[in-house]
C-alpha positions as a Python dict, from the first residue, in 0.01 Angstrom:
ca = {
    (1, 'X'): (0, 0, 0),
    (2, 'X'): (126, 276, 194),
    (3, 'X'): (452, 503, 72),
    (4, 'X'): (659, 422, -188),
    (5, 'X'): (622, 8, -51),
    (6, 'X'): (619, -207, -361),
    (7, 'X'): (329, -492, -322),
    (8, 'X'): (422, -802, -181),
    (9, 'X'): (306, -991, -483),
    (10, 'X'): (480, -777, -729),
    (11, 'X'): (823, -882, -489),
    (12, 'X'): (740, -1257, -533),
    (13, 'X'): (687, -1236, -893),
    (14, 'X'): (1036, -1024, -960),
    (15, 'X'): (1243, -1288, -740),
    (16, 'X'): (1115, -1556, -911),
    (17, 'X'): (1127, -1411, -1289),
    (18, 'X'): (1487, -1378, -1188),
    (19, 'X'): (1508, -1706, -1068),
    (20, 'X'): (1321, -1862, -1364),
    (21, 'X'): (1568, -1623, -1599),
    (22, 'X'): (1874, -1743, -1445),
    (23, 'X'): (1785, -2137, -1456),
    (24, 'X'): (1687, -2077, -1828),
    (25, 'X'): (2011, -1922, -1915),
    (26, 'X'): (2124, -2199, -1820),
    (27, 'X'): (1939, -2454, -2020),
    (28, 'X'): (1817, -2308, -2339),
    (29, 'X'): (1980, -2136, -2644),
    (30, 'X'): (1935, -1792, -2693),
    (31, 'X'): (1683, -1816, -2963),
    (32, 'X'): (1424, -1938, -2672),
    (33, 'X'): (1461, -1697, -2434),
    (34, 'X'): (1431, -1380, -2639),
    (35, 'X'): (1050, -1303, -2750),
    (36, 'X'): (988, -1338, -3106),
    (37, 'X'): (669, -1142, -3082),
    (38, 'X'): (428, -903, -2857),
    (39, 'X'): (172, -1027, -2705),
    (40, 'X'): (-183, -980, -2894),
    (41, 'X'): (-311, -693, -2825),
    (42, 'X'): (-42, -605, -2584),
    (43, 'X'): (22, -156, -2461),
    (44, 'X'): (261, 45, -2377),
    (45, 'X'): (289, 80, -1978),
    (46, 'X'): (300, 370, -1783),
    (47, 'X'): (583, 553, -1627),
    (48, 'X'): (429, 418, -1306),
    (49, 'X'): (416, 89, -1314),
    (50, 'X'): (741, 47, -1533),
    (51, 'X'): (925, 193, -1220),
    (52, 'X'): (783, -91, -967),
    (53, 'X'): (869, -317, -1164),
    (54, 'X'): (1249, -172, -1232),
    (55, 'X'): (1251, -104, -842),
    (56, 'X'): (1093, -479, -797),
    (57, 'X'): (1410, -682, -967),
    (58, 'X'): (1664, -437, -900),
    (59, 'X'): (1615, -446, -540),
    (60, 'X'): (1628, -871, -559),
    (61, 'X'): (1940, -778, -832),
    (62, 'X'): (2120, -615, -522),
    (63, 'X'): (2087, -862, -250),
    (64, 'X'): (2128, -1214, -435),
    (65, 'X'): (2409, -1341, -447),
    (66, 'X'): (2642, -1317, -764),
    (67, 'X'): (2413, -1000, -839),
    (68, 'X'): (2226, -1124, -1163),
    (69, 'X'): (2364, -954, -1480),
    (70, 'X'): (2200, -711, -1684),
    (71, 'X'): (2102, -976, -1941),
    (72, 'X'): (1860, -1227, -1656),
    (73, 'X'): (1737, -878, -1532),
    (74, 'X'): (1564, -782, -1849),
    (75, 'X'): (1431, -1127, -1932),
    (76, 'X'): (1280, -1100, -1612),
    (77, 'X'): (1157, -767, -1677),
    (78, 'X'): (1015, -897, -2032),
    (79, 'X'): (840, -1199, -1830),
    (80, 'X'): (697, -966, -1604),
    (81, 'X'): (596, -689, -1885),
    (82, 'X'): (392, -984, -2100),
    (83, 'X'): (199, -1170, -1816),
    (84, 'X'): (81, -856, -1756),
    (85, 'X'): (-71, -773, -2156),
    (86, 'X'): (228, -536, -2187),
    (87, 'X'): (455, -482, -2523),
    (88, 'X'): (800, -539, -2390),
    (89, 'X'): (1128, -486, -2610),
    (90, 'X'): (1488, -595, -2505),
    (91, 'X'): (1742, -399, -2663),
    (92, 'X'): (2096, -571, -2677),
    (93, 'X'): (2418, -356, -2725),
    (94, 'X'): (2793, -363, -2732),
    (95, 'X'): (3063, -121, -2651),
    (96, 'X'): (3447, -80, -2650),
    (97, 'X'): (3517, -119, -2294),
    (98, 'X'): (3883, -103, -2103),
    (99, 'X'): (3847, -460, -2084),
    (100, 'X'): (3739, -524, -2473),
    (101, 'X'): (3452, -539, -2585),
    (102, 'X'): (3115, -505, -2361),
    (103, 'X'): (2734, -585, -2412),
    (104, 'X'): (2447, -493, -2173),
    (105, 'X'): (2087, -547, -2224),
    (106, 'X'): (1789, -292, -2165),
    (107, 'X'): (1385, -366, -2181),
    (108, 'X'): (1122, -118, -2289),
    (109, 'X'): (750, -101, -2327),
    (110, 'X'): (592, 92, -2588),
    (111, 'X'): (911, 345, -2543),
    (112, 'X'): (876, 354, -2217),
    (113, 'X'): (1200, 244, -2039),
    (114, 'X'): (1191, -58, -1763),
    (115, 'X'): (1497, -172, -1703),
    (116, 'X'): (1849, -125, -1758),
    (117, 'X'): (1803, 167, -1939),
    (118, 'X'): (2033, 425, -1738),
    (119, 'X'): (2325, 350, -1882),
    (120, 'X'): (2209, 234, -2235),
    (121, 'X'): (2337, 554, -2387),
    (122, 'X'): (2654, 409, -2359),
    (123, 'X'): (2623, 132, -2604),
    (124, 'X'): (2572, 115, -2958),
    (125, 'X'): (2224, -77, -2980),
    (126, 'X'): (2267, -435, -3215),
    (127, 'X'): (1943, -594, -3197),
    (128, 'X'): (1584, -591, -3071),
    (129, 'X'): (1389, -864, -2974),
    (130, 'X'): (1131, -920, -3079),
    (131, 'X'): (1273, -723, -3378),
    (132, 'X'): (1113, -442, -3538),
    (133, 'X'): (1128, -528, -3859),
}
């Protein structure tokens, strides 16, 4: 890999975890698509990685068409995260918005942010899956 290229596999995987996301969002209720637990004996990733894959499915996020909402983003990001023995948390959130009320979605692994997390100071977090508790 030379530069800052992301692997080719890593590419293939994000387009279709977004893929797979969207067609599932489309089919099941939202108790199946968020995770209800880690993975056994699932870590934390590294600041590394977690960028490639951010930079992975935002890159597809910017050229497909409709540009896939926060909320297919981070289940592919959590897809990705867990085939790969990673912990993976998606934070959901609401905020007052000049249009009502808003939600967005973020994923982290062992606090490490992933995806959707530049703006998630913004919202007032309302859930975890899986949930902490």
């Amino acid at each position: 890999m030379s530069g800052n290229r992301l692997p080719v596999a890593m590419l293939v995987e994000a387009l279709a975890s977004i893929l797979a996301a969207a067609a599932r969002l489309k089919t099941s209720s939202f108790e199946q698509l968020v995770p209800t637990s880690q993975v056994d004996g699932a870590t934390g990733i590294s600041k590394a990685e977690a960028s490639q894959i951010e930079r992975a499915i935002d890159g597809w996020a910017r050229r497909l068409p409709g540009k896939p909402a926060c909320f297919i983003q981070g289940l592919a990001a959590t897809a990705m995260l867990r085939r790969r023995g990673y912990l993976a948390t998606l934070h959901y959130g609401s905020r007052r918005g000049d249009a009502g009320l808003e939600a967005h979605v973020w994923v982290s692994s062992g606090g490490e942010p992933v995806i959707g997390h530049r703006n998630a100071d913004q919202f007032a977090e309302l859930s975890l899956f899986p949930s902490s508790g």
